[in-house]
Short mmCIF file of C-alpha atoms in Angstrom, two decimals:
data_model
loop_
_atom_site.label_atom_id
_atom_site.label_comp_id
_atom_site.label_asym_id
_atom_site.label_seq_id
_atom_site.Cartn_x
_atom_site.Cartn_y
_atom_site.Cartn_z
CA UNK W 1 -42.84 -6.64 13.31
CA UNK W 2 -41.94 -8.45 10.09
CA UNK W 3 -42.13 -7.10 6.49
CA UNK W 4 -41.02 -7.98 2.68
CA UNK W 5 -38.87 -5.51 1.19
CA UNK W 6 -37.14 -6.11 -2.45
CA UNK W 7 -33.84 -4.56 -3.97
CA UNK W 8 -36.43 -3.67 -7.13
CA UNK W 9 -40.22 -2.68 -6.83
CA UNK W 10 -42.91 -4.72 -5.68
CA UNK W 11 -44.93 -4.07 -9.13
CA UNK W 12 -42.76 -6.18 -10.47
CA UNK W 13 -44.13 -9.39 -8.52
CA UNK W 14 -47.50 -9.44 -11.10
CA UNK W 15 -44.56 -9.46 -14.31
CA UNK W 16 -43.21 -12.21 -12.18
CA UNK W 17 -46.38 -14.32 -12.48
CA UNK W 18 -47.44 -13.63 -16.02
CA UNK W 19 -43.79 -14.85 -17.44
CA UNK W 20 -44.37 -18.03 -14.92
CA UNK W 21 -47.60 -18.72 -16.14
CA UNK W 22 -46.76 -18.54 -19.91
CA UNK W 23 -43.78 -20.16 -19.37
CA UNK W 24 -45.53 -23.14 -18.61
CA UNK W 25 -48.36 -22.43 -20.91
CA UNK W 26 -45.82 -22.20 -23.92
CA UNK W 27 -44.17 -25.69 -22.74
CA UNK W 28 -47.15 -27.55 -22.58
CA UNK W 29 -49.43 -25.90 -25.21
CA UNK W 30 -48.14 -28.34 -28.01
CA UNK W 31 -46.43 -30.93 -26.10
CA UNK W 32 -47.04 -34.17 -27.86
CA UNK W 33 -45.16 -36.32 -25.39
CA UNK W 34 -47.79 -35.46 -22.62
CA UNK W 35 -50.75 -36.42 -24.60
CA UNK W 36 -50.79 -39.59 -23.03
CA UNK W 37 -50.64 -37.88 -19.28
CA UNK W 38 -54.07 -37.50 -17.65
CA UNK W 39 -55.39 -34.31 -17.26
CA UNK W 40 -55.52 -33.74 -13.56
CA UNK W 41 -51.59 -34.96 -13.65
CA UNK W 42 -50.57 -32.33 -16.59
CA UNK W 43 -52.91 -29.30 -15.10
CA UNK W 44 -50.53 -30.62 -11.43
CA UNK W 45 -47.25 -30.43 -13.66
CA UNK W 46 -48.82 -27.21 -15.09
CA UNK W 47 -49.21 -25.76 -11.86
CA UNK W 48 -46.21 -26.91 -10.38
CA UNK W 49 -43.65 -25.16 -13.73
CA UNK W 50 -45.57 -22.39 -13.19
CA UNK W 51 -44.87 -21.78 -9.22
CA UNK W 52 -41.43 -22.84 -9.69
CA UNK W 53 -40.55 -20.49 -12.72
CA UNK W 54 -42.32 -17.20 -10.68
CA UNK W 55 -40.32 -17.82 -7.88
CA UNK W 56 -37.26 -17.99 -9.74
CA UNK W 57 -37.90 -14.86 -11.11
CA UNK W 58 -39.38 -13.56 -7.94
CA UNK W 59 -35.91 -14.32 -6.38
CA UNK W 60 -34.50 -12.23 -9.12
CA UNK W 61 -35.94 -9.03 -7.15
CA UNK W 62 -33.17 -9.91 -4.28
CA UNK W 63 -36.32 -9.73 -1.60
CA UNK W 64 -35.28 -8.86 2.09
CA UNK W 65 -37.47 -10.21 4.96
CA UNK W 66 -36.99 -7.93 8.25
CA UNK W 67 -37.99 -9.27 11.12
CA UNK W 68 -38.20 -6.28 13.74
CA UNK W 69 -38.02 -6.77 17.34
CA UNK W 70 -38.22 -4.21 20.51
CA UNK W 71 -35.41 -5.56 23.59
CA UNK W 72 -35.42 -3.42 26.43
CA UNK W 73 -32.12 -3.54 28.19
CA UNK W 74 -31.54 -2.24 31.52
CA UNK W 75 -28.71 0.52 31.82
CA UNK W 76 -25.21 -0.79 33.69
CA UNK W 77 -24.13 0.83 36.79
CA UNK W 78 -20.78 0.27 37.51
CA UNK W 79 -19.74 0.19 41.18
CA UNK W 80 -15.94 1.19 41.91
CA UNK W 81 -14.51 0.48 45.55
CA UNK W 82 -11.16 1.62 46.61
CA UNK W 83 -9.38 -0.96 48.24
CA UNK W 84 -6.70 0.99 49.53
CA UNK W 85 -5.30 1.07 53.34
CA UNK W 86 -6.04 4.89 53.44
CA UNK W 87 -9.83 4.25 52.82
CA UNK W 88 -10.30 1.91 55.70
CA UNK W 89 -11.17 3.54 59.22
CA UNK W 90 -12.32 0.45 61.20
CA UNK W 91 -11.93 -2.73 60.11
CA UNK W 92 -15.13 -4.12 62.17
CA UNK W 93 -17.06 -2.23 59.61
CA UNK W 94 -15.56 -4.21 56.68
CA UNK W 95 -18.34 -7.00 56.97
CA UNK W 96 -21.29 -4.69 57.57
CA UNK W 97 -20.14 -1.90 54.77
CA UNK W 98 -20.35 -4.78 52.44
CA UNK W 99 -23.41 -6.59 53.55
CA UNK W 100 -25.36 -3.06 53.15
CA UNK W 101 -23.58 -2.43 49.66
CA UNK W 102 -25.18 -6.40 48.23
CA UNK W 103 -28.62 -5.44 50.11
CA UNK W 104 -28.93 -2.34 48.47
CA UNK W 105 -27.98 -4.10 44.95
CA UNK W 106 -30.63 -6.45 45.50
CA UNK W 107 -33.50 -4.09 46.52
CA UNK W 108 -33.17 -1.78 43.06
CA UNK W 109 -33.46 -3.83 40.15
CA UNK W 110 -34.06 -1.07 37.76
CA UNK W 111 -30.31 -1.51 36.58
CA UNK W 112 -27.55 -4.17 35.99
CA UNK W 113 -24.97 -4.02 38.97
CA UNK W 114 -21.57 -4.64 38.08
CA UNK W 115 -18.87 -4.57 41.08
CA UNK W 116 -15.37 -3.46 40.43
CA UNK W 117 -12.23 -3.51 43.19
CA UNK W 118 -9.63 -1.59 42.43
CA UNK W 119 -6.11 -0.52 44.03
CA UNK W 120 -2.94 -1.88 43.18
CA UNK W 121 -5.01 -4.08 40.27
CA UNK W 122 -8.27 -3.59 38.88
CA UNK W 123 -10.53 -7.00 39.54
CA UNK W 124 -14.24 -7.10 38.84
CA UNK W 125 -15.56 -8.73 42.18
CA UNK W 126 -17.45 -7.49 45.37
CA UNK W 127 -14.61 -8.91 48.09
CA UNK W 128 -12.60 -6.22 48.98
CA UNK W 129 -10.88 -5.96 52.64
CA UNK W 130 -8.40 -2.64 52.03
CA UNK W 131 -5.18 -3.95 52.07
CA UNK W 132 -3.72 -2.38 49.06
CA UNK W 133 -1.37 0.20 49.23
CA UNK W 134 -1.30 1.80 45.88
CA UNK W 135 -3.84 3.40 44.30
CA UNK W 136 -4.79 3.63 40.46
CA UNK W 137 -7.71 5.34 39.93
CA UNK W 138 -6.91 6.42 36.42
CA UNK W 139 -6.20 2.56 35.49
CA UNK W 140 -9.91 1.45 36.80
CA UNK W 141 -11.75 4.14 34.89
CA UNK W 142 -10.00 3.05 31.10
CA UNK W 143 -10.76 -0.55 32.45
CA UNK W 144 -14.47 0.03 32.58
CA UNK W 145 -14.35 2.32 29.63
CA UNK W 146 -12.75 -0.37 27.32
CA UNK W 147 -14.85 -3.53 29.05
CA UNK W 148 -18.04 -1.77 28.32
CA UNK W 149 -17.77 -0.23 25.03
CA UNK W 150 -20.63 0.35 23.22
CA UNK W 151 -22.57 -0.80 26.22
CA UNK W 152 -25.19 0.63 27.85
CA UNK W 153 -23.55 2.32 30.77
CA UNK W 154 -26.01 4.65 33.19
CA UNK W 155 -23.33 5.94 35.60
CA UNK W 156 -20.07 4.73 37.38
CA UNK W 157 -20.26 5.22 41.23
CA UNK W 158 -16.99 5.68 42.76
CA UNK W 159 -16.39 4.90 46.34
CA UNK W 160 -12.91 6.51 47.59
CA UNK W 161 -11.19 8.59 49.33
CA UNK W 162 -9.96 10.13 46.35
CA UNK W 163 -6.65 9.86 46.78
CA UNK W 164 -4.11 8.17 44.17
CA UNK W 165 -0.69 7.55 44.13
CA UNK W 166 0.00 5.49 40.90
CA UNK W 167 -0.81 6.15 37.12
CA UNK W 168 -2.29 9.39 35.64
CA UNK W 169 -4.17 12.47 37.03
CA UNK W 170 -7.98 10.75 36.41
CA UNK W 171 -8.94 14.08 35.70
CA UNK W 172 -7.48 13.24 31.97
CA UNK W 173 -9.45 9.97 31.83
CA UNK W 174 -12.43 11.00 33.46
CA UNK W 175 -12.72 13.92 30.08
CA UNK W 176 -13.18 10.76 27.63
CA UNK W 177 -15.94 8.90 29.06
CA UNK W 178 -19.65 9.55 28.06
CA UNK W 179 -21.11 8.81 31.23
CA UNK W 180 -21.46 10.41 34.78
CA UNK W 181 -19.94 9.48 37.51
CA UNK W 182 -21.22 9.43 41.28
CA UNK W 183 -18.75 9.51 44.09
CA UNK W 184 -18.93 8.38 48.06
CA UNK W 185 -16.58 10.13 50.12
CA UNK W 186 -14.96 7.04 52.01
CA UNK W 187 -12.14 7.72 54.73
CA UNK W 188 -10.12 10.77 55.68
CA UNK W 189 -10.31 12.71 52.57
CA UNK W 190 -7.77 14.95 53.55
CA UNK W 191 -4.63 15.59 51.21
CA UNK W 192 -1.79 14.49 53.08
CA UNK W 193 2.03 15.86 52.19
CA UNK W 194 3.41 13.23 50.18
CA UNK W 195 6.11 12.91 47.20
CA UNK W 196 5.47 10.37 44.66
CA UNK W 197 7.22 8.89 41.63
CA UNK W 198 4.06 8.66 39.93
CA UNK W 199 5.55 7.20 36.50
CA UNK W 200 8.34 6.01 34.89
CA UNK W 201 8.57 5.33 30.75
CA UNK W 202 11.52 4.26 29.11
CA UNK W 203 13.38 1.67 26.57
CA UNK W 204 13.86 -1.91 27.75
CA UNK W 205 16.68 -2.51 25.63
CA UNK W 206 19.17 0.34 24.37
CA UNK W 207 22.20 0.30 22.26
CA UNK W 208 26.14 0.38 22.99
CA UNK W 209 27.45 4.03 23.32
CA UNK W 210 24.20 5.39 22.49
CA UNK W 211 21.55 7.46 24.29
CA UNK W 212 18.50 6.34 25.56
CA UNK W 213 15.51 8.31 26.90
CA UNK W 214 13.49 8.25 30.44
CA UNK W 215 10.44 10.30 30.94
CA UNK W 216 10.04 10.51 35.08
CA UNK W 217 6.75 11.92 36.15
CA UNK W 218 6.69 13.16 39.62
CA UNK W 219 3.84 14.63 42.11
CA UNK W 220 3.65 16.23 45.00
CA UNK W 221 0.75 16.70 47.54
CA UNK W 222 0.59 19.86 49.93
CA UNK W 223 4.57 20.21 49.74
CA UNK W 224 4.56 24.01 48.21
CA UNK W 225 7.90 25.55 48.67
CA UNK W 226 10.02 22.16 49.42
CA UNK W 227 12.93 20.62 47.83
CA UNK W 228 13.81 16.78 46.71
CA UNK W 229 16.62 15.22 44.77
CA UNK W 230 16.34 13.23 42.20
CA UNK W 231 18.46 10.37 41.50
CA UNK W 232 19.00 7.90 38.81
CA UNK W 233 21.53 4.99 39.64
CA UNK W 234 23.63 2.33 37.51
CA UNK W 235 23.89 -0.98 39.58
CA UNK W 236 24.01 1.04 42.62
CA UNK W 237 26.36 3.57 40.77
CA UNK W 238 24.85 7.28 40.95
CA UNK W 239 24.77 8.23 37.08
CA UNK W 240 22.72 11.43 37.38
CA UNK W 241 20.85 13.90 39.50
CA UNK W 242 19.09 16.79 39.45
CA UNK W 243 17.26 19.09 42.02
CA UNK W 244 13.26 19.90 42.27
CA UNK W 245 11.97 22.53 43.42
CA UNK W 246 8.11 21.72 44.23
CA UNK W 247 6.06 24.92 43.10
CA UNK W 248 2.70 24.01 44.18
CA UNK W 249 0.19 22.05 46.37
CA UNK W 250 -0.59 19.44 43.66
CA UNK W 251 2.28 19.48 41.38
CA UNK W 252 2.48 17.37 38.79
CA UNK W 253 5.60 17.28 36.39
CA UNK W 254 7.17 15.03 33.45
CA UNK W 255 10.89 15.04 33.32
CA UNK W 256 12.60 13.96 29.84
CA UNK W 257 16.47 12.66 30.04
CA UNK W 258 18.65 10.76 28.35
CA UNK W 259 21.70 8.51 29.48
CA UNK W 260 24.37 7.07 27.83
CA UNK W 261 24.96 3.48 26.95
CA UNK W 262 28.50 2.58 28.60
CA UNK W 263 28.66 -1.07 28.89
CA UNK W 264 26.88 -3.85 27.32
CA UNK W 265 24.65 -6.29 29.45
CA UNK W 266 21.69 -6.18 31.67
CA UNK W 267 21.78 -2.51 33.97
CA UNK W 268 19.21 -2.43 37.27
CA UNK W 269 18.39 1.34 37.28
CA UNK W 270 17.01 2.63 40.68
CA UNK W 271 15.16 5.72 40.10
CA UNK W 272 14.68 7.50 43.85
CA UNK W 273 13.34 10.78 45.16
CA UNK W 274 15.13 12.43 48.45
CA UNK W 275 12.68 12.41 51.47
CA UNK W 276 10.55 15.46 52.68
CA UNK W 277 9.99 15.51 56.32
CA UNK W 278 6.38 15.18 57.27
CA UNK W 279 5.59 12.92 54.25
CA UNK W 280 2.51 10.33 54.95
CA UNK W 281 4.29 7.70 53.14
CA UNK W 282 7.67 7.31 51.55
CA UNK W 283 7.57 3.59 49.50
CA UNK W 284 6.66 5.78 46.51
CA UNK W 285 9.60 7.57 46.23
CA UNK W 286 11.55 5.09 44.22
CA UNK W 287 11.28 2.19 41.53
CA UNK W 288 13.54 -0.12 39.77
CA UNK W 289 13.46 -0.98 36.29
CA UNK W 290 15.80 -2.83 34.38
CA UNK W 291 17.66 -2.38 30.58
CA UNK W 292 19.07 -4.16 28.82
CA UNK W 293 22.13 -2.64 26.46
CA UNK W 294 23.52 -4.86 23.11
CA UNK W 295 26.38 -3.69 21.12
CA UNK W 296 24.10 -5.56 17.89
CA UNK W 297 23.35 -2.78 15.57
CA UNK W 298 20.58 -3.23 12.92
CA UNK W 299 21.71 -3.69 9.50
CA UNK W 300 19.92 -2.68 6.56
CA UNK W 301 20.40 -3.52 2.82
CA UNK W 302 20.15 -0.79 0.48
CA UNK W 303 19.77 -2.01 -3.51
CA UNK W 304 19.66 -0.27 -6.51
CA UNK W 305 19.47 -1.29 -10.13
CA UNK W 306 21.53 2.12 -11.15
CA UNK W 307 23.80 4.46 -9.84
CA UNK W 308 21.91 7.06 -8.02
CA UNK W 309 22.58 10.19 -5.75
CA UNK W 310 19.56 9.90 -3.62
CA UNK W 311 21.10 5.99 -2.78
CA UNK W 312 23.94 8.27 -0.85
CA UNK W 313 21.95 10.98 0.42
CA UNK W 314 19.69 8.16 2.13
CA UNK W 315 23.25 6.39 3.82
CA UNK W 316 24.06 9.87 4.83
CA UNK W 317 20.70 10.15 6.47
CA UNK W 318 20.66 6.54 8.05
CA UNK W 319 24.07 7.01 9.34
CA UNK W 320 22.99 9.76 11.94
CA UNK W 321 21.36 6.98 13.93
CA UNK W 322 23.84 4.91 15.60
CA UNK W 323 21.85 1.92 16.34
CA UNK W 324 21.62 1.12 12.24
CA UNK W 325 24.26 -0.48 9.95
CA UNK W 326 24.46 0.41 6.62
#
């Protein structure tokens, strides 16, 4: 649907033709220098002053033309397959598990398929053949959410076993997202006992004789009751420990520390976990990471045009952090 809308009122539009009409009236009227013009070729000049002069003025109005159309656009559902080891029960059914999933995609075309793999990465593709052996669940769902914002997402259906051991609880992503989402119980489902260093955040470069943080987030599965040690070491020099005690089934706990900056240079920190027995896999119970300490402070240049005493109260205040010069 199209329609003519102005910044100012159509009644205008009339005022618009009478001041184009006797602007051309007034400008011929008396004209000697078109006496000598015929009279169908002045009445055509005539004509034309007067169009051009009312749509001048008619342009004056600022007039809008909106041109209004109606696009139907099918909803996007969003497919998620695990490709984790612990999802695959027979690998002779890899072939016919994905020939059903594409003939089922075909047969309902009352939606837009999209096809996401997701384990150790997240890739949008339908080839999947469950060799990963981490799983990120949390990662895949802020994937979709960011690829497809402001889209028009129906649902997200999520084939797993449900079971993740890398990134976030999904729980905490799943909250942010506007749209439902369908599972397929794939696999043994079962919660097996299993430690995990789920997460590790820290600095990448630190300063000499200074402390820098870690934040190690840990998780246990069905291991209520049992103890680990954890360990935090230097170039293969033990720097710290410290004992858990796992309180629950599905504990889930962020541990804050801070070490000190001895030595300048690259340090390879291994961060491990102690073995339970009876754990279903124990790969996750340690990462590496690698920081990098410089004795190069930061210096910063304080001017002032006068003598002031807020000049030493902020020296006094910039000298409590070690890694800045004054």
């Amino acid at each position: 649907m199209t329609s003519l809308t102005t910044q100012y009122s159509l009644w205008f539009l009339p005022i618009c033709l009478i001041g184009g009409f006797l602007f051309a009236w007034f400008l011929y009227r008396k004209e000697t220098k078109f006496n000598e013009v015929s009279g169908i070729l002045k009445n055509l000049m005539f004509a034309l002053r007067f169009l051009s002069v009312s749509i001048i003025a008619f342009l004056l109005l600022s007039p809008i033309i909106k041109n209004l159309g109606k696009t139907i656009e099918k909803p996007i559902i969003i497919f998620a397959q695990d490709n984790s080891e612990s999802v695959l029960s027979d690998k002779a059914e890899i072939e016919t598990y994905s020939k059903k999933l594409k003939s089922f995609f075909k047969e309902n075309q009352k939606y837009n398929y999209k096809t996401f793999v997701f384990g150790e990465k997240v890739n949008e593709t339908d080839t999947f053949n469950f060799s990963d052996k981490e799983t990120d669940i949390a990662q895949m769902l802020s994937d979709v959410k960011n690829r497809f914002y402001n889209q028009n997402i129906g649902a997200i259906i999520l084939a797993s076993d449900g079971i993740y051991n890398k990134g976030n609880n999904p729980d905490y992503e799943i909250n942010t997202l506007n749209f439902p989402i369908y599972t397929i119980a794939l696999g043994d489902t079962n919660i097996r006992k299993d430690l995990i260093l789920n997460d590790v955040k820290y600095n990448k470069t630190a300063f000499l004789n200074s402390k820098f943080p870690f934040r190690i987030r840990i998780k246990a599965n069905k291991l209520k009751g049992k103890t680990s040690e954890l360990k935090i070491f230097d170039n293969n020099k033990l720097v710290y420990s410290q004992r858990i005690k796992i309180i629950s089934d599905d504990f889930y706990k962020s541990y804050d520390l801070k070490l000190k900056a001895k030595k300048v240079g690259f340090h390879k920190f291994k961060i491990s976990l102690s073995n339970i027995p009876g754990e279903i896999n124990t790969e996750n119970n340690s990462k590496q990471i690698i920081i990098e300490v410089s004795d190069k402070k930061q210096k910063i240049l304080i001017l002032s045009d006068a003598p002031h005493p807020d000049i030493a109260a902020i020296r006094e205040a910039l000298k409590l952090n070690q890694n800045l010069e004054t």
